[in-house]
PDB file of C-alpha atoms in Angstrom:
ATOM      1  CA  MET X  93      78.170 -24.410  47.260  1.00 39.00           C
ATOM      2  CA  GLU X  94      81.094 -23.018  46.401  1.00 38.00           C
ATOM      3  CA  ARG X  95      81.211 -19.188  45.086  1.00 42.00           C
ATOM      4  CA  GLU X  96      83.871 -17.558  43.051  1.00 43.00           C
ATOM      5  CA  VAL X  97      83.766 -14.195  42.616  1.00 41.00           C
ATOM      6  CA  GLY X  98      84.531 -12.425  39.297  1.00 42.00           C
ATOM      7  CA  THR X  99      83.966  -9.496  37.399  1.00 40.00           C
ATOM      8  CA  GLY X 100      82.247 -10.590  34.407  1.00 42.00           C
ATOM      9  CA  ASN X 101      84.674 -11.387  30.947  1.00 40.00           C
ATOM     10  CA  ALA X 102      87.689  -9.585  32.221  1.00 38.00           C
ATOM     11  CA  GLY X 103      90.471 -12.131  33.372  1.00 35.00           C
ATOM     12  CA  ALA X 104      87.721 -14.618  34.717  1.00 36.00           C
ATOM     13  CA  LYS X 105      89.382 -17.868  35.808  1.00 39.00           C
ATOM     14  CA  GLU X 106      87.905 -20.736  33.842  1.00 39.00           C
ATOM     15  CA  ILE X 107      86.033 -23.363  36.254  1.00 41.00           C
ATOM     16  CA  PRO X 108      86.007 -26.722  34.908  1.00 56.00           C
ATOM     17  CA  GLY X 109      82.554 -28.682  34.622  1.00 86.00           C
ATOM     18  CA  LYS X 110      78.995 -27.064  34.707  1.00 96.00           C
ATOM     19  CA  LYS X 111      78.721 -23.808  36.450  1.00 97.00           C
ATOM     20  CA  VAL X 112      76.101 -20.851  37.288  1.00 98.00           C
ATOM     21  CA  LEU X 113      76.980 -17.272  36.107  1.00 98.00           C
ATOM     22  CA  LEU X 114      75.026 -15.120  38.463  1.00 98.00           C
ATOM     23  CA  ALA X 115      74.209 -11.628  37.375  1.00 98.00           C
ATOM     24  CA  GLU X 116      74.763  -8.571  39.557  1.00 98.00           C
ATOM     25  CA  PRO X 117      72.722  -6.754  40.569  1.00 98.00           C
ATOM     26  CA  ASN X 118      69.549  -8.925  40.431  1.00 98.00           C
ATOM     27  CA  GLY X 119      66.269  -9.136  42.453  1.00 98.00           C
ATOM     28  CA  PHE X 120      64.638  -6.270  44.828  1.00 98.00           C
ATOM     29  CA  CYS X 121      65.195  -2.530  43.714  1.00 98.00           C
ATOM     30  CA  ALA X 122      64.866   0.244  46.159  1.00 98.00           C
ATOM     31  CA  GLY X 123      61.324   0.811  45.330  1.00 98.00           C
ATOM     32  CA  VAL X 124      60.292  -2.616  45.546  1.00 98.00           C
ATOM     33  CA  ARG X 125      61.721  -2.765  49.154  1.00 98.00           C
ATOM     34  CA  ARG X 126      60.277   0.407  50.285  1.00 98.00           C
ATOM     35  CA  ALA X 127      56.635  -0.762  49.153  1.00 98.00           C
ATOM     36  CA  ILE X 128      57.117  -4.444  50.943  1.00 98.00           C
ATOM     37  CA  ALA X 129      58.401  -2.390  54.011  1.00 98.00           C
ATOM     38  CA  MET X 130      55.326   0.038  53.986  1.00 98.00           C
ATOM     39  CA  VAL X 131      52.810  -2.935  54.008  1.00 98.00           C
ATOM     40  CA  GLU X 132      54.634  -4.642  56.846  1.00 98.00           C
ATOM     41  CA  LYS X 133      54.754  -1.124  58.820  1.00 97.00           C
ATOM     42  CA  ALA X 134      50.985  -0.498  58.339  1.00 97.00           C
ATOM     43  CA  LEU X 135      50.454  -4.161  59.431  1.00 97.00           C
ATOM     44  CA  ASP X 136      52.578  -3.379  62.449  1.00 96.00           C
ATOM     45  CA  THR X 137      51.109  -0.092  63.208  1.00 95.00           C
ATOM     46  CA  TYR X 138      47.321  -0.507  62.487  1.00 95.00           C
ATOM     47  CA  GLY X 139      46.960  -4.135  62.752  1.00 96.00           C
ATOM     48  CA  ALA X 140      45.240  -6.529  60.387  1.00 98.00           C
ATOM     49  CA  PRO X 141      43.535  -6.142  58.128  1.00 97.00           C
ATOM     50  CA  VAL X 142      45.281  -3.477  56.060  1.00 98.00           C
ATOM     51  CA  TYR X 143      44.002  -3.362  52.248  1.00 98.00           C
ATOM     52  CA  VAL X 144      46.153  -3.108  49.259  1.00 98.00           C
ATOM     53  CA  ARG X 145      44.819  -1.967  46.030  1.00 98.00           C
ATOM     54  CA  LYS X 146      46.191  -4.084  43.112  1.00 98.00           C
ATOM     55  CA  GLU X 147      49.479  -6.479  43.865  1.00 98.00           C
ATOM     56  CA  ILE X 148      52.060  -4.336  45.961  1.00 98.00           C
ATOM     57  CA  VAL X 149      54.617  -5.507  43.667  1.00 98.00           C
ATOM     58  CA  HIS X 150      54.343  -7.991  40.731  1.00 98.00           C
ATOM     59  CA  ASN X 151      55.584 -11.333  42.699  1.00 98.00           C
ATOM     60  CA  HIS X 152      53.695 -13.972  43.581  1.00 98.00           C
ATOM     61  CA  TYR X 153      55.685 -14.892  46.520  1.00 98.00           C
ATOM     62  CA  VAL X 154      55.558 -11.533  48.138  1.00 98.00           C
ATOM     63  CA  VAL X 155      51.922 -11.197  47.776  1.00 98.00           C
ATOM     64  CA  ALA X 156      51.081 -14.516  49.364  1.00 98.00           C
ATOM     65  CA  SER X 157      53.651 -13.737  52.237  1.00 98.00           C
ATOM     66  CA  LEU X 158      51.970 -10.564  52.819  1.00 98.00           C
ATOM     67  CA  ARG X 159      48.592 -12.074  52.575  1.00 98.00           C
ATOM     68  CA  ARG X 160      49.411 -14.742  55.171  1.00 98.00           C
ATOM     69  CA  ARG X 161      50.513 -11.655  57.524  1.00 98.00           C
ATOM     70  CA  GLY X 162      46.912  -9.854  57.191  1.00 98.00           C
ATOM     71  CA  ALA X 163      46.958  -8.010  54.024  1.00 98.00           C
ATOM     72  CA  ILE X 164      44.059  -8.003  51.721  1.00 98.00           C
ATOM     73  CA  PHE X 165      44.625  -7.268  48.178  1.00 98.00           C
ATOM     74  CA  VAL X 166      41.827  -5.561  46.345  1.00 98.00           C
ATOM     75  CA  GLU X 167      41.127  -4.924  42.509  1.00 98.00           C
ATOM     76  CA  SER X 168      39.527  -1.473  43.297  1.00 98.00           C
ATOM     77  CA  GLU X 169      39.642   0.925  46.042  1.00 98.00           C
ATOM     78  CA  GLU X 170      35.791   0.788  46.068  1.00 98.00           C
ATOM     79  CA  GLU X 171      36.228  -2.872  47.567  1.00 98.00           C
ATOM     80  CA  VAL X 172      37.528  -1.353  50.767  1.00 98.00           C
ATOM     81  CA  PRO X 173      35.298  -0.905  53.679  1.00 98.00           C
ATOM     82  CA  GLU X 174      34.866   3.007  54.685  1.00 98.00           C
ATOM     83  CA  GLY X 175      37.519   4.412  56.746  1.00 97.00           C
ATOM     84  CA  GLU X 176      40.068   1.529  56.466  1.00 97.00           C
ATOM     85  CA  VAL X 177      43.641   1.557  55.804  1.00 97.00           C
ATOM     86  CA  CYS X 178      44.509   1.341  51.954  1.00 98.00           C
ATOM     87  CA  LEU X 179      47.881   1.233  50.523  1.00 98.00           C
ATOM     88  CA  PHE X 180      48.429   2.210  46.781  1.00 98.00           C
ATOM     89  CA  SER X 181      50.598  -0.224  44.948  1.00 98.00           C
ATOM     90  CA  ALA X 182      54.499   0.721  43.748  1.00 98.00           C
ATOM     91  CA  HIS X 183      53.038   0.899  40.231  1.00 98.00           C
ATOM     92  CA  GLY X 184      50.996   4.219  41.298  1.00 98.00           C
ATOM     93  CA  VAL X 185      47.370   5.085  40.586  1.00 98.00           C
ATOM     94  CA  ALA X 186      45.349   7.655  38.498  1.00 98.00           C
ATOM     95  CA  PRO X 187      43.927  10.817  40.162  1.00 98.00           C
ATOM     96  CA  ALA X 188      40.539   9.275  39.769  1.00 98.00           C
ATOM     97  CA  VAL X 189      41.655   6.552  42.415  1.00 98.00           C
ATOM     98  CA  ARG X 190      42.745   8.905  44.787  1.00 98.00           C
ATOM     99  CA  SER X 191      39.522  10.768  44.723  1.00 98.00           C
ATOM    100  CA  GLY X 192      37.630   7.473  44.778  1.00 98.00           C
ATOM    101  CA  ALA X 193      39.516   6.746  47.951  1.00 98.00           C
ATOM    102  CA  GLN X 194      38.785  10.217  49.451  1.00 98.00           C
ATOM    103  CA  ALA X 195      35.145   9.767  48.905  1.00 98.00           C
ATOM    104  CA  ARG X 196      35.265   6.595  50.862  1.00 97.00           C
ATOM    105  CA  ARG X 197      37.129   8.170  53.820  1.00 98.00           C
ATOM    106  CA  LEU X 198      39.878   5.623  53.198  1.00 98.00           C
ATOM    107  CA  ARG X 199      43.077   6.148  55.327  1.00 96.00           C
ATOM    108  CA  THR X 200      45.425   6.058  52.291  1.00 96.00           C
ATOM    109  CA  ILE X 201      49.178   5.310  52.301  1.00 97.00           C
ATOM    110  CA  ASP X 202      50.897   5.709  48.971  1.00 97.00           C
ATOM    111  CA  ALA X 203      53.439   3.111  48.260  1.00 98.00           C
ATOM    112  CA  THR X 204      54.103   4.445  44.575  1.00 98.00           C
ATOM    113  CA  CYS X 205      57.735   4.010  43.672  1.00 98.00           C
ATOM    114  CA  PRO X 206      59.218   7.695  43.718  1.00 97.00           C
ATOM    115  CA  LEU X 207      60.441   7.025  40.076  1.00 97.00           C
ATOM    116  CA  VAL X 208      57.148   6.190  39.132  1.00 98.00           C
ATOM    117  CA  SER X 209      55.643   9.478  40.864  1.00 98.00           C
ATOM    118  CA  LYS X 210      58.198  11.400  38.647  1.00 97.00           C
ATOM    119  CA  VAL X 211      56.827  10.052  35.539  1.00 98.00           C
ATOM    120  CA  HIS X 212      53.520  11.336  36.781  1.00 98.00           C
ATOM    121  CA  GLN X 213      54.603  14.760  37.771  1.00 97.00           C
ATOM    122  CA  GLU X 214      55.975  14.999  34.132  1.00 97.00           C
ATOM    123  CA  ALA X 215      52.535  14.128  32.651  1.00 98.00           C
ATOM    124  CA  ARG X 216      51.054  16.782  34.420  1.00 98.00           C
ATOM    125  CA  ARG X 217      53.637  19.276  33.456  1.00 97.00           C
ATOM    126  CA  PHE X 218      53.426  18.672  29.752  1.00 97.00           C
ATOM    127  CA  ALA X 219      49.473  18.673  30.107  1.00 97.00           C
ATOM    128  CA  ARG X 220      49.896  21.952  31.514  1.00 98.00           C
ATOM    129  CA  ASP X 221      51.918  23.004  28.390  1.00 97.00           C
ATOM    130  CA  ASN X 222      49.212  22.125  25.951  1.00 97.00           C
ATOM    131  CA  ARG X 223      51.378  19.200  24.571  1.00 98.00           C
ATOM    132  CA  THR X 224      49.734  15.796  23.579  1.00 98.00           C
ATOM    133  CA  VAL X 225      51.470  12.986  25.913  1.00 98.00           C
ATOM    134  CA  LEU X 226      52.983   9.929  23.968  1.00 98.00           C
ATOM    135  CA  LEU X 227      53.018   7.339  26.644  1.00 98.00           C
ATOM    136  CA  ILE X 228      55.363   4.490  25.573  1.00 98.00           C
ATOM    137  CA  GLY X 229      54.358   1.211  27.480  1.00 97.00           C
ATOM    138  CA  HIS X 230      51.748  -1.477  27.648  1.00 96.00           C
ATOM    139  CA  ALA X 231      48.016  -0.136  27.986  1.00 95.00           C
ATOM    140  CA  GLU X 232      47.220  -3.020  30.385  1.00 94.00           C
ATOM    141  CA  HIS X 233      49.767  -2.618  32.796  1.00 97.00           C
ATOM    142  CA  GLU X 234      48.832  -0.818  35.987  1.00 97.00           C
ATOM    143  CA  GLU X 235      51.872   1.716  35.789  1.00 98.00           C
ATOM    144  CA  VAL X 236      50.349   2.828  32.475  1.00 98.00           C
ATOM    145  CA  GLU X 237      46.947   2.973  33.542  1.00 98.00           C
ATOM    146  CA  GLY X 238      48.000   5.549  36.395  1.00 98.00           C
ATOM    147  CA  THR X 239      50.017   7.738  34.393  1.00 98.00           C
ATOM    148  CA  TYR X 240      47.435   7.754  31.516  1.00 98.00           C
ATOM    149  CA  GLY X 241      44.869   9.046  34.345  1.00 98.00           C
ATOM    150  CA  GLU X 242      46.880  12.106  35.097  1.00 98.00           C
ATOM    151  CA  ALA X 243      45.894  13.575  31.644  1.00 98.00           C
ATOM    152  CA  PRO X 244      43.632  11.113  29.764  1.00 98.00           C
ATOM    153  CA  GLU X 245      42.308  13.791  27.099  1.00 97.00           C
ATOM    154  CA  GLN X 246      45.935  14.436  26.056  1.00 97.00           C
ATOM    155  CA  THR X 247      47.539  11.285  26.421  1.00 98.00           C
ATOM    156  CA  VAL X 248      48.106   8.561  23.640  1.00 98.00           C
ATOM    157  CA  VAL X 249      49.575   5.182  24.732  1.00 98.00           C
ATOM    158  CA  VAL X 250      51.891   3.637  22.197  1.00 98.00           C
ATOM    159  CA  GLU X 251      53.251   0.147  22.421  1.00 97.00           C
ATOM    160  CA  ASN X 252      55.703  -0.443  19.713  1.00 96.00           C
ATOM    161  CA  GLU X 253      57.240   0.902  16.679  1.00 97.00           C
ATOM    162  CA  GLU X 254      54.333   0.095  14.335  1.00 97.00           C
ATOM    163  CA  GLU X 255      51.989   2.022  16.584  1.00 97.00           C
ATOM    164  CA  ALA X 256      54.250   4.916  16.284  1.00 97.00           C
ATOM    165  CA  ARG X 257      54.259   4.830  12.759  1.00 97.00           C
ATOM    166  CA  ARG X 258      50.424   4.966  12.700  1.00 97.00           C
ATOM    167  CA  LEU X 259      49.644   7.779  14.946  1.00 97.00           C
ATOM    168  CA  PRO X 260      46.988   9.811  13.241  1.00 95.00           C
ATOM    169  CA  LEU X 261      48.324  13.347  15.034  1.00 97.00           C
ATOM    170  CA  PRO X 262      49.584  15.774  12.459  1.00 96.00           C
ATOM    171  CA  THR X 263      53.587  16.156  12.292  1.00 95.00           C
ATOM    172  CA  ASP X 264      53.221  19.793  13.731  1.00 95.00           C
ATOM    173  CA  THR X 265      51.434  18.726  16.812  1.00 96.00           C
ATOM    174  CA  PRO X 266      53.156  19.804  20.116  1.00 97.00           C
ATOM    175  CA  VAL X 267      53.888  16.253  21.584  1.00 98.00           C
ATOM    176  CA  ALA X 268      55.913  14.875  24.580  1.00 98.00           C
ATOM    177  CA  VAL X 269      57.261  11.561  25.230  1.00 98.00           C
ATOM    178  CA  LEU X 270      56.941   9.606  28.576  1.00 98.00           C
ATOM    179  CA  THR X 271      58.012   5.811  29.049  1.00 97.00           C
ATOM    180  CA  GLN X 272      56.830   3.102  31.503  1.00 97.00           C
ATOM    181  CA  THR X 273      59.664   2.482  33.826  1.00 97.00           C
ATOM    182  CA  THR X 274      60.092  -1.033  33.293  1.00 96.00           C
ATOM    183  CA  LEU X 275      60.351  -1.303  29.716  1.00 96.00           C
ATOM    184  CA  SER X 276      63.233  -2.514  27.844  1.00 93.00           C
ATOM    185  CA  VAL X 277      65.793  -0.046  26.832  1.00 93.00           C
ATOM    186  CA  ASP X 278      66.669  -1.178  23.195  1.00 90.00           C
ATOM    187  CA  GLU X 279      62.970  -1.735  22.554  1.00 88.00           C
ATOM    188  CA  THR X 280      62.016   2.092  23.660  1.00 95.00           C
ATOM    189  CA  ALA X 281      65.046   3.639  21.792  1.00 95.00           C
ATOM    190  CA  GLY X 282      63.448   2.132  18.591  1.00 96.00           C
ATOM    191  CA  VAL X 283      60.079   3.760  19.342  1.00 97.00           C
ATOM    192  CA  LEU X 284      61.583   6.864  20.194  1.00 96.00           C
ATOM    193  CA  ARG X 285      63.603   6.967  16.683  1.00 96.00           C
ATOM    194  CA  VAL X 286      60.121   6.791  14.949  1.00 97.00           C
ATOM    195  CA  LEU X 287      58.469   9.490  17.118  1.00 97.00           C
ATOM    196  CA  ARG X 288      61.564  11.807  16.693  1.00 96.00           C
ATOM    197  CA  GLU X 289      61.170  11.474  12.789  1.00 96.00           C
ATOM    198  CA  ARG X 290      57.683  12.132  12.577  1.00 97.00           C
ATOM    199  CA  TYR X 291      57.290  14.824  15.274  1.00 97.00           C
ATOM    200  CA  PRO X 292      60.192  17.552  15.067  1.00 93.00           C
ATOM    201  CA  ASP X 293      58.851  19.355  18.120  1.00 92.00           C
ATOM    202  CA  LEU X 294      58.944  16.239  20.275  1.00 96.00           C
ATOM    203  CA  VAL X 295      60.144  17.001  23.770  1.00 96.00           C
ATOM    204  CA  THR X 296      61.522  14.190  26.118  1.00 92.00           C
ATOM    205  CA  PRO X 297      62.116  14.503  29.878  1.00 88.00           C
ATOM    206  CA  PRO X 298      65.742  15.681  31.057  1.00 81.00           C
ATOM    207  CA  ASP X 299      66.315  12.241  32.108  1.00 82.00           C
ATOM    208  CA  GLY X 300      64.906   9.119  30.912  1.00 86.00           C
ATOM    209  CA  ASP X 301      62.111   7.330  32.284  1.00 94.00           C
ATOM    210  CA  ILE X 302      63.219   3.602  32.163  1.00 95.00           C
ATOM    211  CA  CYS X 303      64.028   3.391  35.844  1.00 96.00           C
ATOM    212  CA  TYR X 304      67.877   2.624  37.196  1.00 96.00           C
ATOM    213  CA  ALA X 305      66.775  -0.928  38.317  1.00 97.00           C
ATOM    214  CA  SER X 306      65.497  -1.991  34.955  1.00 97.00           C
ATOM    215  CA  THR X 307      68.415  -0.381  33.116  1.00 97.00           C
ATOM    216  CA  ASN X 308      70.920  -2.290  35.218  1.00 98.00           C
ATOM    217  CA  ARG X 309      69.260  -5.551  35.494  1.00 98.00           C
ATOM    218  CA  GLN X 310      69.039  -5.528  31.539  1.00 98.00           C
ATOM    219  CA  ALA X 311      72.787  -4.726  31.178  1.00 98.00           C
ATOM    220  CA  ALA X 312      73.683  -7.378  33.671  1.00 98.00           C
ATOM    221  CA  VAL X 313      71.546 -10.031  31.776  1.00 98.00           C
ATOM    222  CA  ARG X 314      72.927  -9.132  28.574  1.00 98.00           C
ATOM    223  CA  ASP X 315      76.624  -9.658  29.937  1.00 98.00           C
ATOM    224  CA  ILE X 316      75.960 -12.939  31.499  1.00 98.00           C
ATOM    225  CA  ALA X 317      74.003 -13.938  28.144  1.00 98.00           C
ATOM    226  CA  ARG X 318      77.299 -13.440  26.193  1.00 97.00           C
ATOM    227  CA  GLU X 319      79.149 -16.133  28.525  1.00 97.00           C
ATOM    228  CA  SER X 320      76.105 -18.578  28.934  1.00 98.00           C
ATOM    229  CA  ASP X 321      74.495 -21.420  27.046  1.00 98.00           C
ATOM    230  CA  LEU X 322      71.181 -20.810  28.843  1.00 98.00           C
ATOM    231  CA  VAL X 323      69.695 -17.774  30.782  1.00 98.00           C
ATOM    232  CA  LEU X 324      67.258 -18.088  33.516  1.00 98.00           C
ATOM    233  CA  VAL X 325      65.176 -15.066  34.882  1.00 98.00           C
ATOM    234  CA  VAL X 326      63.483 -15.433  38.230  1.00 98.00           C
ATOM    235  CA  GLY X 327      60.287 -13.496  38.098  1.00 98.00           C
ATOM    236  CA  SER X 328      56.511 -13.796  37.924  1.00 98.00           C
ATOM    237  CA  ARG X 329      54.463 -13.832  34.620  1.00 97.00           C
ATOM    238  CA  ASN X 330      52.922 -10.379  35.324  1.00 97.00           C
ATOM    239  CA  SER X 331      56.502  -8.782  36.173  1.00 98.00           C
ATOM    240  CA  SER X 332      57.182  -6.323  33.282  1.00 97.00           C
ATOM    241  CA  ASN X 333      60.948  -5.765  34.165  1.00 97.00           C
ATOM    242  CA  SER X 334      61.362  -9.442  34.381  1.00 98.00           C
ATOM    243  CA  LEU X 335      59.926 -10.424  30.988  1.00 97.00           C
ATOM    244  CA  ARG X 336      62.059  -7.673  29.445  1.00 97.00           C
ATOM    245  CA  MET X 337      64.890  -9.232  30.837  1.00 98.00           C
ATOM    246  CA  VAL X 338      64.151 -12.557  29.107  1.00 98.00           C
ATOM    247  CA  GLU X 339      63.634 -10.697  25.857  1.00 97.00           C
ATOM    248  CA  VAL X 340      67.130  -8.839  26.440  1.00 97.00           C
ATOM    249  CA  ALA X 341      68.884 -12.289  26.847  1.00 98.00           C
ATOM    250  CA  ARG X 342      67.379 -13.612  23.754  1.00 98.00           C
ATOM    251  CA  GLY X 343      68.403 -10.555  22.132  1.00 97.00           C
ATOM    252  CA  GLU X 344      71.859 -12.102  22.350  1.00 97.00           C
ATOM    253  CA  GLY X 345      71.088 -15.135  20.721  1.00 98.00           C
ATOM    254  CA  VAL X 346      70.754 -17.337  23.678  1.00 98.00           C
ATOM    255  CA  PRO X 347      67.994 -19.634  24.945  1.00 98.00           C
ATOM    256  CA  ALA X 348      66.083 -17.641  27.896  1.00 98.00           C
ATOM    257  CA  HIS X 349      63.097 -18.571  30.254  1.00 98.00           C
ATOM    258  CA  LEU X 350      61.043 -17.024  32.934  1.00 98.00           C
ATOM    259  CA  VAL X 351      61.108 -19.206  36.355  1.00 98.00           C
ATOM    260  CA  PRO X 352      58.303 -17.949  38.658  1.00 98.00           C
ATOM    261  CA  ASP X 353      59.869 -20.191  41.389  1.00 97.00           C
ATOM    262  CA  VAL X 354      61.863 -23.316  41.389  1.00 98.00           C
ATOM    263  CA  SER X 355      58.842 -25.629  40.825  1.00 97.00           C
ATOM    264  CA  GLU X 356      58.803 -24.463  37.346  1.00 97.00           C
ATOM    265  CA  LEU X 357      62.333 -25.283  36.402  1.00 98.00           C
ATOM    266  CA  ALA X 358      62.047 -27.420  33.270  1.00 96.00           C
ATOM    267  CA  GLU X 359      65.003 -29.459  33.841  1.00 96.00           C
ATOM    268  CA  GLU X 360      65.173 -30.794  30.612  1.00 96.00           C
ATOM    269  CA  ARG X 361      66.167 -27.386  29.196  1.00 97.00           C
ATOM    270  CA  LEU X 362      69.452 -27.938  30.907  1.00 97.00           C
ATOM    271  CA  THR X 363      70.448 -30.952  28.729  1.00 96.00           C
ATOM    272  CA  GLY X 364      73.890 -30.139  27.229  1.00 95.00           C
ATOM    273  CA  VAL X 365      74.273 -26.890  29.059  1.00 97.00           C
ATOM    274  CA  ARG X 366      77.441 -26.198  30.675  1.00 97.00           C
ATOM    275  CA  THR X 367      76.932 -22.330  31.819  1.00 98.00           C
ATOM    276  CA  VAL X 368      73.324 -21.084  32.626  1.00 98.00           C
ATOM    277  CA  GLY X 369      73.097 -17.637  33.710  1.00 98.00           C
ATOM    278  CA  VAL X 370      70.755 -16.696  36.604  1.00 98.00           C
ATOM    279  CA  SER X 371      69.307 -13.438  37.286  1.00 98.00           C
ATOM    280  CA  ALA X 372      65.976 -11.875  38.648  1.00 98.00           C
ATOM    281  CA  GLY X 373      63.647  -9.120  38.126  1.00 98.00           C
ATOM    282  CA  ALA X 374      63.346  -6.214  40.557  1.00 98.00           C
ATOM    283  CA  SER X 375      60.390  -7.578  42.420  1.00 98.00           C
ATOM    284  CA  ALA X 376      61.659 -11.114  42.921  1.00 98.00           C
ATOM    285  CA  PRO X 377      63.149 -12.241  46.524  1.00 98.00           C
ATOM    286  CA  GLN X 378      66.178 -13.580  47.498  1.00 98.00           C
ATOM    287  CA  ILE X 379      64.612 -16.862  48.851  1.00 98.00           C
ATOM    288  CA  LEU X 380      63.478 -17.382  44.934  1.00 98.00           C
ATOM    289  CA  ILE X 381      66.765 -16.918  43.831  1.00 98.00           C
ATOM    290  CA  ASP X 382      68.254 -18.927  46.631  1.00 98.00           C
ATOM    291  CA  GLU X 383      66.004 -21.960  45.929  1.00 98.00           C
ATOM    292  CA  LEU X 384      66.905 -22.035  42.177  1.00 98.00           C
ATOM    293  CA  LEU X 385      70.631 -21.778  42.702  1.00 98.00           C
ATOM    294  CA  GLU X 386      70.196 -24.875  45.355  1.00 98.00           C
ATOM    295  CA  ARG X 387      68.033 -26.866  42.850  1.00 98.00           C
ATOM    296  CA  LEU X 388      70.861 -26.099  39.887  1.00 98.00           C
ATOM    297  CA  ASP X 389      73.707 -27.259  42.523  1.00 97.00           C
ATOM    298  CA  ARG X 390      72.093 -30.633  43.056  1.00 97.00           C
ATOM    299  CA  LEU X 391      71.715 -30.702  39.210  1.00 97.00           C
ATOM    300  CA  GLY X 392      75.517 -30.479  38.934  1.00 96.00           C
ATOM    301  CA  PHE X 393      76.179 -26.932  38.556  1.00 97.00           C
ATOM    302  CA  HIS X 394      78.227 -26.500  41.796  1.00 96.00           C
ATOM    303  CA  GLU X 395      80.194 -23.595  41.117  1.00 97.00           C
ATOM    304  CA  VAL X 396      78.580 -20.198  41.156  1.00 98.00           C
ATOM    305  CA  ARG X 397      80.747 -17.206  39.530  1.00 98.00           C
ATOM    306  CA  LEU X 398      79.193 -13.709  40.137  1.00 98.00           C
ATOM    307  CA  SER X 399      79.289 -11.384  37.222  1.00 98.00           C
ATOM    308  CA  HIS X 400      79.294  -7.923  38.540  1.00 97.00           C
ATOM    309  CA  THR X 401      77.922  -5.192  36.040  1.00 97.00           C
ATOM    310  CA  VAL X 402      77.271  -2.357  38.294  1.00 97.00           C
ATOM    311  CA  THR X 403      76.696  -1.387  41.989  1.00 96.00           C
ATOM    312  CA  GLU X 404      73.509   0.134  43.223  1.00 96.00           C
ATOM    313  CA  ASP X 405      73.038   2.037  46.269  1.00 94.00           C
ATOM    314  CA  ALA X 406      69.993   3.741  46.185  1.00 94.00           C
ATOM    315  CA  GLU X 407      67.397   3.815  48.758  1.00 95.00           C
ATOM    316  CA  PHE X 408      64.086   5.308  49.313  1.00 95.00           C
ATOM    317  CA  SER X 409      62.522   6.148  52.576  1.00 93.00           C
ATOM    318  CA  MET X 410      59.162   5.663  53.933  1.00 89.00           C
ATOM    319  CA  PRO X 411      56.456   8.430  54.302  1.00 84.00           C
ATOM    320  CA  ALA X 412      57.110  10.332  57.810  1.00 80.00           C
ATOM    321  CA  ARG X 413      53.505   9.854  58.441  1.00 75.00           C
ATOM    322  CA  LEU X 414      53.911   6.036  58.294  1.00 82.00           C
ATOM    323  CA  VAL X 415      57.156   6.038  60.314  1.00 73.00           C
ATOM    324  CA  SER X 416      55.749   8.172  62.968  1.00 69.00           C
ATOM    325  CA  PRO X 417      51.825   7.800  62.548  1.00 66.00           C
ATOM    326  CA  ALA X 418      49.389  10.185  64.030  1.00 62.00           C
ATOM    327  CA  HIS X 419      47.030   7.113  64.429  1.00 56.00           C
ATOM    328  CA  PRO X 420      48.008   4.171  66.791  1.00 50.00           C
ATOM    329  CA  ALA X 421      47.204   0.547  65.957  1.00 44.00           C
ATOM    330  CA  ARG X 422      43.519  -0.275  66.046  1.00 48.00           C
TER     331      ARG X 422
END
């Protein structure tokens, strides 16, 4: 498969026939790489099984691969036998979960993404300042559940602009805003506009909460959408950041679809398509991207052009206690 590297719109050489425009960056972010590596390290160190509360990241392929190695995924820390190793997922957990794990004497390993941990810290700080925390996000998402749990009596989840307009809080209420890290930048901006109009004393963190990986992948998918007849985003159905990428592409007026894996590629959608844009959510492994590109190649999309939007160089290290564990393998 020939790959011609370009830089998006500027001076890109035209390639006759069908082609793929591959967004860059795509796929794993630093937080996802770290979380997966932590499960693998725990298996190497302590031996199977190790328990993981919820999915370590929202990708079915990753979860299945780790399950084959000996990871056991559970919905609650209460399902973990007392004294066993239990990892918390990259999405973070509420303090009540930590307390429950401690009561069961679990050997916990926290794989929470550092950028999610930052939001938890902000929630605690705003609560100490006696502010009502307006948490923009999806109430059923694990990340929101964890952040909400930091100050449940002082936190209100706001999912969209309509909910922001209907909030019953008086306009002079001291409020602060936090955001789920995997949301659409544009959608969140709309909710923030409504909240700022309603609450003059609204406080936000010094830096935005939407993570660099979500922001970068949304910008990259927007770039390829402008040159594509169709956009395909590799990612699982429960991956919030992947779903937001599909929405961003559609916002550019281009048909866009989520492709959990190549077996779910609806080939009829390629009828009449000359340029197909491809990207992947932050929890999608490279193998799923490669399999999609190989299928597209067999369907006549032989040329692959990279559309580079931004370079990512973030790396998050594992906790020292996991790198040099005090307790050897069982």
